[in-house]
Coordinates of C-alpha atoms in Angstrom, one line a residue:
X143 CA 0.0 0.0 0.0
X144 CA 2.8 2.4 0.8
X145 CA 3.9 2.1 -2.6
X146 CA 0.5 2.8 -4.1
X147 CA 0.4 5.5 -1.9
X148 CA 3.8 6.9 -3.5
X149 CA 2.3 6.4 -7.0
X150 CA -0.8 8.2 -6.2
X151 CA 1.3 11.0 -5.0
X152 CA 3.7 11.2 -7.5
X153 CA 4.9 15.1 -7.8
X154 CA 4.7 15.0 -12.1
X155 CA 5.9 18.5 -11.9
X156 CA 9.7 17.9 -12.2
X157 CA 9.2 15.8 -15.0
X158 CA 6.7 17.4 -17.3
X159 CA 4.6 20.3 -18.2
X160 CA 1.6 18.3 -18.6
X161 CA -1.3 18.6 -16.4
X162 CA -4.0 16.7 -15.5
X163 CA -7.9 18.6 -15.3
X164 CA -10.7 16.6 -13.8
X165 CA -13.6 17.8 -15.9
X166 CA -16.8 17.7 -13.4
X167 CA -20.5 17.6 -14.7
X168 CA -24.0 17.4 -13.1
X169 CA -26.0 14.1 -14.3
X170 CA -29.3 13.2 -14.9
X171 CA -30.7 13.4 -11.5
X172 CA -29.5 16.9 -11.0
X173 CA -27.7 16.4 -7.8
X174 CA -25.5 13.3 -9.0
X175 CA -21.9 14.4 -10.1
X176 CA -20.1 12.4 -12.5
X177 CA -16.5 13.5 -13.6
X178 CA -13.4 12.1 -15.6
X179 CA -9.9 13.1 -16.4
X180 CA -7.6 14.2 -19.2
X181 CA -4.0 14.9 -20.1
X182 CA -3.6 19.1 -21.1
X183 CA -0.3 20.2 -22.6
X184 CA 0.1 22.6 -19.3
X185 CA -1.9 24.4 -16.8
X186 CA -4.7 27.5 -17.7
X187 CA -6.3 30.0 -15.6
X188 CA -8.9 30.9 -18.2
X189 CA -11.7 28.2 -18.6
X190 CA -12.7 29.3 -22.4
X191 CA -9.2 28.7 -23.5
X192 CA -10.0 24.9 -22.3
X193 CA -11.1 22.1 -24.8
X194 CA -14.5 21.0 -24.9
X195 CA -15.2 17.4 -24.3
X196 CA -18.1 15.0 -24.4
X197 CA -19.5 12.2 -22.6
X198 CA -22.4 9.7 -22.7
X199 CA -24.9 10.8 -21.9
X200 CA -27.2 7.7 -22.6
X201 CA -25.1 6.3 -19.6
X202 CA -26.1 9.4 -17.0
X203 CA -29.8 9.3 -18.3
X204 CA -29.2 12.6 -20.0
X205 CA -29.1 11.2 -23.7
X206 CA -30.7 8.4 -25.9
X207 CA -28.6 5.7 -26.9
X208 CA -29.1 6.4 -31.0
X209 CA -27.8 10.1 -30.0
X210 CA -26.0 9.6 -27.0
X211 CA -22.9 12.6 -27.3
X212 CA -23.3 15.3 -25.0
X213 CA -21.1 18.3 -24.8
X214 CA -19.2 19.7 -21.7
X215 CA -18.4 23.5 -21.5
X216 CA -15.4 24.1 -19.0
X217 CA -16.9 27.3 -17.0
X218 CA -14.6 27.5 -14.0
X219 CA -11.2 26.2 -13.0
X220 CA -10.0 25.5 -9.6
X221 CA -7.2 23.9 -8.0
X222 CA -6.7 19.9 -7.8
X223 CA -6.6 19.1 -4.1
X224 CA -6.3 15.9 -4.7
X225 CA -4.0 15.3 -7.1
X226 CA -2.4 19.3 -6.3
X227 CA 0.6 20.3 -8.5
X228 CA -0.6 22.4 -10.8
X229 CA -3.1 19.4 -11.9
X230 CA -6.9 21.5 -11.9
X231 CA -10.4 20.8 -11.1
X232 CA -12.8 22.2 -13.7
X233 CA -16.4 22.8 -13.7
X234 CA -18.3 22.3 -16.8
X235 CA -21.9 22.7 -17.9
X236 CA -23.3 20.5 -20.8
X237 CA -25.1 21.2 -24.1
X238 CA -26.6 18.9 -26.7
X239 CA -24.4 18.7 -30.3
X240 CA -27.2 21.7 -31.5
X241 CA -25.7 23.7 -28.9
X242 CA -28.4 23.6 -26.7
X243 CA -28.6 23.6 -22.9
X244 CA -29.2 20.0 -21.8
X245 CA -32.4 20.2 -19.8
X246 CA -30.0 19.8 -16.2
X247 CA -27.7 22.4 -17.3
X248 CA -29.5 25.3 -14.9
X249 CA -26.2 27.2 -15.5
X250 CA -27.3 28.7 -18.8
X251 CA -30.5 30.4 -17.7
X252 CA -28.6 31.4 -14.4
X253 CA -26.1 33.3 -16.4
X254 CA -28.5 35.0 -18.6
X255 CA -29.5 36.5 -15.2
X256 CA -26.3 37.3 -14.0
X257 CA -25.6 38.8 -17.3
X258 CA -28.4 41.3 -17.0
X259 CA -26.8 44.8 -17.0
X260 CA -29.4 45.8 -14.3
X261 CA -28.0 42.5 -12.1
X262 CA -24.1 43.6 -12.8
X263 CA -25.2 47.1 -11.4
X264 CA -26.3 45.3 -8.2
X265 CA -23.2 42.9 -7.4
X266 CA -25.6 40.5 -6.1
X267 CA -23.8 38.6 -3.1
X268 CA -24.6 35.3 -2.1
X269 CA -23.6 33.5 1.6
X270 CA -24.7 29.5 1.1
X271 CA -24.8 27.8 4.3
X272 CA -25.0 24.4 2.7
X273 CA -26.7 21.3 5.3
X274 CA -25.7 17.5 4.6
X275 CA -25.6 14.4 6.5
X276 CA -22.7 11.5 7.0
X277 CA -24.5 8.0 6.3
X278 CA -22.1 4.8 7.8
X279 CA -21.4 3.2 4.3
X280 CA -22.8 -0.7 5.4
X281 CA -25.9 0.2 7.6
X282 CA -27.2 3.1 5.8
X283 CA -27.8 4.9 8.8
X284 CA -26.2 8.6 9.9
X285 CA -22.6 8.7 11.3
X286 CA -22.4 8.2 14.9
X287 CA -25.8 6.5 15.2
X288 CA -26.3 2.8 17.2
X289 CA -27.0 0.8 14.2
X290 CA -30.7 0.2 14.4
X291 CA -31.1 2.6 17.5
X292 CA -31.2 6.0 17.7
X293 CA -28.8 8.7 20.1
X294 CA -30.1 10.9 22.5
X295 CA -32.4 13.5 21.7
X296 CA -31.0 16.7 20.1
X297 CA -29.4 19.5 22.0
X298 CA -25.7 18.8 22.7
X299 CA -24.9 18.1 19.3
X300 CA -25.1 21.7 17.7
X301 CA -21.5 23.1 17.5
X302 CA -20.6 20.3 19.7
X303 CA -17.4 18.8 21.4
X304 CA -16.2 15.6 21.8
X305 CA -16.8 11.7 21.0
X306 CA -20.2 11.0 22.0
X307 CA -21.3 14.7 20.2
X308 CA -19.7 15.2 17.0
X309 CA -19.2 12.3 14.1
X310 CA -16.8 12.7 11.3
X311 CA -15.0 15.5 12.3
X312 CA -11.9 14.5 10.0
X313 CA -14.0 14.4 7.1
X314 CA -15.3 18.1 7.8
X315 CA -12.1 19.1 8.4
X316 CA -10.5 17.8 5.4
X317 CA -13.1 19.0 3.3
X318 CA -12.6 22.5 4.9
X319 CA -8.8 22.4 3.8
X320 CA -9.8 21.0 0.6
X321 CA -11.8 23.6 -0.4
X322 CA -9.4 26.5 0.9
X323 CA -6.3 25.0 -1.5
X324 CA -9.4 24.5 -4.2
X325 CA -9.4 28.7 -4.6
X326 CA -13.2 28.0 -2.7
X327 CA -14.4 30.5 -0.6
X328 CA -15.4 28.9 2.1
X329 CA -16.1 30.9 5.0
X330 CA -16.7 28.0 7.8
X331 CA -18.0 25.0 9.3
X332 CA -19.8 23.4 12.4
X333 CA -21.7 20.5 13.4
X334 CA -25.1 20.9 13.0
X335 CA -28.3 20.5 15.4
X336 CA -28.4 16.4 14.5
X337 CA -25.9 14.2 15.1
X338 CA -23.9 13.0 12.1
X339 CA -25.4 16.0 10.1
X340 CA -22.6 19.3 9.3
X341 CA -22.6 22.5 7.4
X342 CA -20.0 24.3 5.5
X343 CA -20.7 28.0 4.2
X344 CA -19.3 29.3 0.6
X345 CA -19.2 32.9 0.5
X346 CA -19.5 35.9 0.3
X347 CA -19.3 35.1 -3.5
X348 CA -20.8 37.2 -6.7
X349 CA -23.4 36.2 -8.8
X350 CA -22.7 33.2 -10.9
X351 CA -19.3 31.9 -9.2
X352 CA -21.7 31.1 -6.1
X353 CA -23.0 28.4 -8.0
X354 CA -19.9 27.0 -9.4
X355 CA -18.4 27.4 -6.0
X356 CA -21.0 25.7 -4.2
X357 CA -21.0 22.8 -6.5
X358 CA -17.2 22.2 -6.5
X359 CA -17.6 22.2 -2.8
X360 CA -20.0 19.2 -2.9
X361 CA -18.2 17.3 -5.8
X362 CA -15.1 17.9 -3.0
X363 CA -16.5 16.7 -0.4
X364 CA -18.7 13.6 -2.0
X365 CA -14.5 12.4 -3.5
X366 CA -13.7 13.1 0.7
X367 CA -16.7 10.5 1.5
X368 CA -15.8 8.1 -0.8
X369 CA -12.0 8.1 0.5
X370 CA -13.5 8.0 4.0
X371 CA -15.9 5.2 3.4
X372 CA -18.7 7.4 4.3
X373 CA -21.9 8.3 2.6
X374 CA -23.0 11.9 1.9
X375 CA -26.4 12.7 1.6
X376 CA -28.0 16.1 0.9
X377 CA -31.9 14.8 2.1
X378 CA -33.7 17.6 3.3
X379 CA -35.2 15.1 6.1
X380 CA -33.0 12.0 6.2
X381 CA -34.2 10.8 9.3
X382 CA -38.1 11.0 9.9
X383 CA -39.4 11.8 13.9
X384 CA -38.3 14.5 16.1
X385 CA -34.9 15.6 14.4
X386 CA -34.1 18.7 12.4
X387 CA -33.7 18.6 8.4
X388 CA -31.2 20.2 6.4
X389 CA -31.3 23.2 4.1
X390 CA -29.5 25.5 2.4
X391 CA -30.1 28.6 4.0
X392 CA -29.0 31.2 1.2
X393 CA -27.9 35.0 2.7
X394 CA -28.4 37.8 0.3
X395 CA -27.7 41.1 -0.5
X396 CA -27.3 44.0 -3.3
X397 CA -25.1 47.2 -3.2
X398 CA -28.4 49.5 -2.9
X399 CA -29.0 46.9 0.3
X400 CA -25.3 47.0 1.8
X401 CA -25.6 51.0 1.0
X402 CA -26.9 53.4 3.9
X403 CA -30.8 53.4 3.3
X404 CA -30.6 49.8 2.5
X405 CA -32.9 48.3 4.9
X406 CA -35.4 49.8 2.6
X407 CA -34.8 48.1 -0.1
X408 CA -33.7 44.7 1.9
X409 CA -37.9 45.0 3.0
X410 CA -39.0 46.5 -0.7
X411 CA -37.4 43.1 -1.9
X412 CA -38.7 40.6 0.8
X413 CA -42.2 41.8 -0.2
X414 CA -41.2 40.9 -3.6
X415 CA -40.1 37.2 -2.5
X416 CA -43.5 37.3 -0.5
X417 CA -45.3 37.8 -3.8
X418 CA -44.0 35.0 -5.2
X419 CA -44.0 32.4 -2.5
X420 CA -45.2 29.4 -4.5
X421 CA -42.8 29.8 -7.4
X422 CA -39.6 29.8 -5.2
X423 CA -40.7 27.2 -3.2
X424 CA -41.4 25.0 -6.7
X425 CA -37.4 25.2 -7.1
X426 CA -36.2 25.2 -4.2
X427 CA -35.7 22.0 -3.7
X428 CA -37.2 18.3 -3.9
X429 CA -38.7 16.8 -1.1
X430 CA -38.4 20.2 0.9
X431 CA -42.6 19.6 2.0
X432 CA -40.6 16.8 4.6
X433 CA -38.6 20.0 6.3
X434 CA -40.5 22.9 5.9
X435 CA -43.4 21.7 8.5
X436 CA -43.1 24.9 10.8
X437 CA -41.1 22.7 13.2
X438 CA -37.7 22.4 13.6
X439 CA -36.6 25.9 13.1
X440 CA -38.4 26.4 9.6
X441 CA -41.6 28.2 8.2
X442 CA -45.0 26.1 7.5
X443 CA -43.5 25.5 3.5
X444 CA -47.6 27.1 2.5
X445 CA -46.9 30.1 4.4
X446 CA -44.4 33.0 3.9
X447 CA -43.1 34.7 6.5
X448 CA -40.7 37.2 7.6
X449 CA -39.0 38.4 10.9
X450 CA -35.8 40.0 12.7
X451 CA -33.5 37.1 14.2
X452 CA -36.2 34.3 14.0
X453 CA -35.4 31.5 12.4
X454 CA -38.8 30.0 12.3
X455 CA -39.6 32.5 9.7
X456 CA -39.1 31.7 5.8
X457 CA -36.7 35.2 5.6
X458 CA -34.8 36.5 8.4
X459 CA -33.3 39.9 8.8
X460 CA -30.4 40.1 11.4
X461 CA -30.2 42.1 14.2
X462 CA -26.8 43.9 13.1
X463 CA -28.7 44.6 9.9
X464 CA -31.9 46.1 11.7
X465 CA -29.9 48.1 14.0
X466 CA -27.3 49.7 11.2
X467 CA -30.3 49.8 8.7
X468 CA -28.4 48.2 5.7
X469 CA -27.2 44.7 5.2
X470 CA -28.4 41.6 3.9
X471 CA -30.8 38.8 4.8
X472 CA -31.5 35.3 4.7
X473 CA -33.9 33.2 2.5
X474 CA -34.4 29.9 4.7
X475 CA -36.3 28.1 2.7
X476 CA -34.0 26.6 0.0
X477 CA -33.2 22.4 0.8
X478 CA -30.1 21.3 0.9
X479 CA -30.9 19.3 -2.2
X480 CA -31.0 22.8 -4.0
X481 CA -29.3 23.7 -6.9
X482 CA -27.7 26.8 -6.4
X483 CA -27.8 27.9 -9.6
X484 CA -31.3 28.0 -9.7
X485 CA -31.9 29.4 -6.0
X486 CA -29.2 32.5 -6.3
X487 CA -30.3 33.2 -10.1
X488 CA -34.1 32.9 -9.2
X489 CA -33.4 35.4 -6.2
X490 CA -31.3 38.2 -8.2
X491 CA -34.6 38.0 -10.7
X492 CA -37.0 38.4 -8.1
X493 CA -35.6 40.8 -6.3
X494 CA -33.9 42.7 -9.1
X495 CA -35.7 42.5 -12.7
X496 CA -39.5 41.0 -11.6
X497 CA -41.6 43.9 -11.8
X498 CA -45.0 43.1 -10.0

């Protein structure tokens, strides 16, 4: 094994200007991420001067088998932690051979957003405090748990310390490193209100690179898992009974909100989000009906709601924000099953360009 190790470590720097780039897609299921590697002639900072590549896509149930080719774009480039060297990590969205978006790629219409002149005036920010849970690879059941039993009831757990309170700490860590030598901004972690379930937050980051950023940051962390032996799950409610869910809790705000005056606009735009309850909560998430119950620190998923510092409300507005009247806020609705570039793209539009 030690010599496997060596191999897999291998510094190929000193003996070639060759890199290797892992290009990363979303597949069919639109939270599945499928990747695979290729030789470049030496590293690149600027995705469009990458190669396009292809896949099948009959394989990822994105394609038929008589037409099975489906492009990759690469979109954004970040460092390989796993391989490091100057070997990269690149994200890619995928088209059909017409050109065409694939029905998963929700990175095209996100950028036509982003790409709104109106939207660039703005310098939308985006905070993503990103939920998951640890599953124990053989009995399917969270990190930490007695296998066919459950731990004592919640409380210690949040932010907690020590064997019997936090489970997997080594993966959450490496993942936080991961991402930091990635070029990811990730701002943090802690252990979350269940046992075996974590968050990590990405941001602040502008307007489209939130979603490539958050994405990277799973794809990271799912490669950790599988080194681990663990299973990741992004369920909104992966264990059923008296135990919190996980989101994505997505913190927003514009230059006219982080301006003096702002908490005008922060409440003009929450009245917006209010207006269109039903067609954020449509894509914000599969199976987010299971969390959103009005328990558990969330908002009755029929019912929008607002409030300063309560996080049983479907937007909150923080008390440093209320008391220098500009800021930002946070949409707590989004599951952690989202896809970011729906959620941050759908917000900007809202909030920005909808015109009731």
């Amino acid at each position: 094994m030690s010599l496997l190790n060596d191999l897999v470590n291998l510094n190929l720097c000193d003996v070639t200007e060759k890199v290797i780039a892992e290009y990363i897609w979303i597949g069919g299921s639109g939270m599945d991420m499928r990747s695979k590697a290729r030789t470049l002639p030496g590293p690149e900072s600027d995705p469009s001067r990458l190669p396009k590549w292809n896949y099948d896509g009959s394989s990822t149930e994105q394609a038929t088998g008589d037409n099975s080719e489906v492009i990759i774009c690469p979109q954004a480039i970040f460092r390989d932690p796993f391989r490091r060297g100057r070997n990269m990590l690149v994200m890619c969205d995928a088209y059909a051979p017409t050109g065409d978006p694939i029905p998963t790629n929700k990175r095209f219409n996100a950028d036509k957003i982003f790409s709104h002149p109106d939207v660039i005036a703005e310098e939308p920010w985006y905070g993503i405090e990103q939920e998951y849970t640890l599953f124990q690879k053989d009995t399917k059941w969270p990190l930490g748990w007695p296998v066919g039993g459950f731990p004592a009831p919640q409380g210690p757990y949040y932010c907690g310390v020590g064997s019997d309170k936090a489970f997997g700490r080594d993966i959450v860590d490496a993942h936080y490193k991961a991402c930091l030598f990635a070029g990811i901004d990730i701002s943090g972690i802690n252990g979350e209100v269940m046992p075996g379930q974590w968050e990590f937050q990405v941001g602040p980051v502008t307007g489209i690179s939130s979603g490539d950023q958050v994405w990277m940051a799973r794809y990271i962390l799912e490669r950790i898992t599988e080194i681990a032996g663990a299973v990741l799950s992004f369920d909104p409610k992966p264990v059923l009974g008296d135990w919190n869910g996980a989101g994505a809790h997505t913190n927003y705000s514009t230059k006219s909100m982080r301006n003096d005056g702002g908490i005008n606009v922060i409440n003009e735009a929450i009245e917006k989000l209010s207006k269109r309850h039903k067609e954020h909560i449509a894509a914000y998430g599969k199976g987010n009906e299971r969390r959103l119950t009005g328990l558990h620190e969330t908002a009755d998923i029929n019912t929008f709601s607002w409030g300063v510092a309560n996080r049983g409300a479907s937007v909150r507005v923080g008390r440093d924000t209320e008391k220098e009247g500009k800021g930002y806020f946070e949409d707590r609705r989004p599951s952690s099953n989202m896809d970011p570039y729906v959620v941050t793209s759908m917000i900007a539009e809202t909030t920005i360009l909808w015109k009731p």
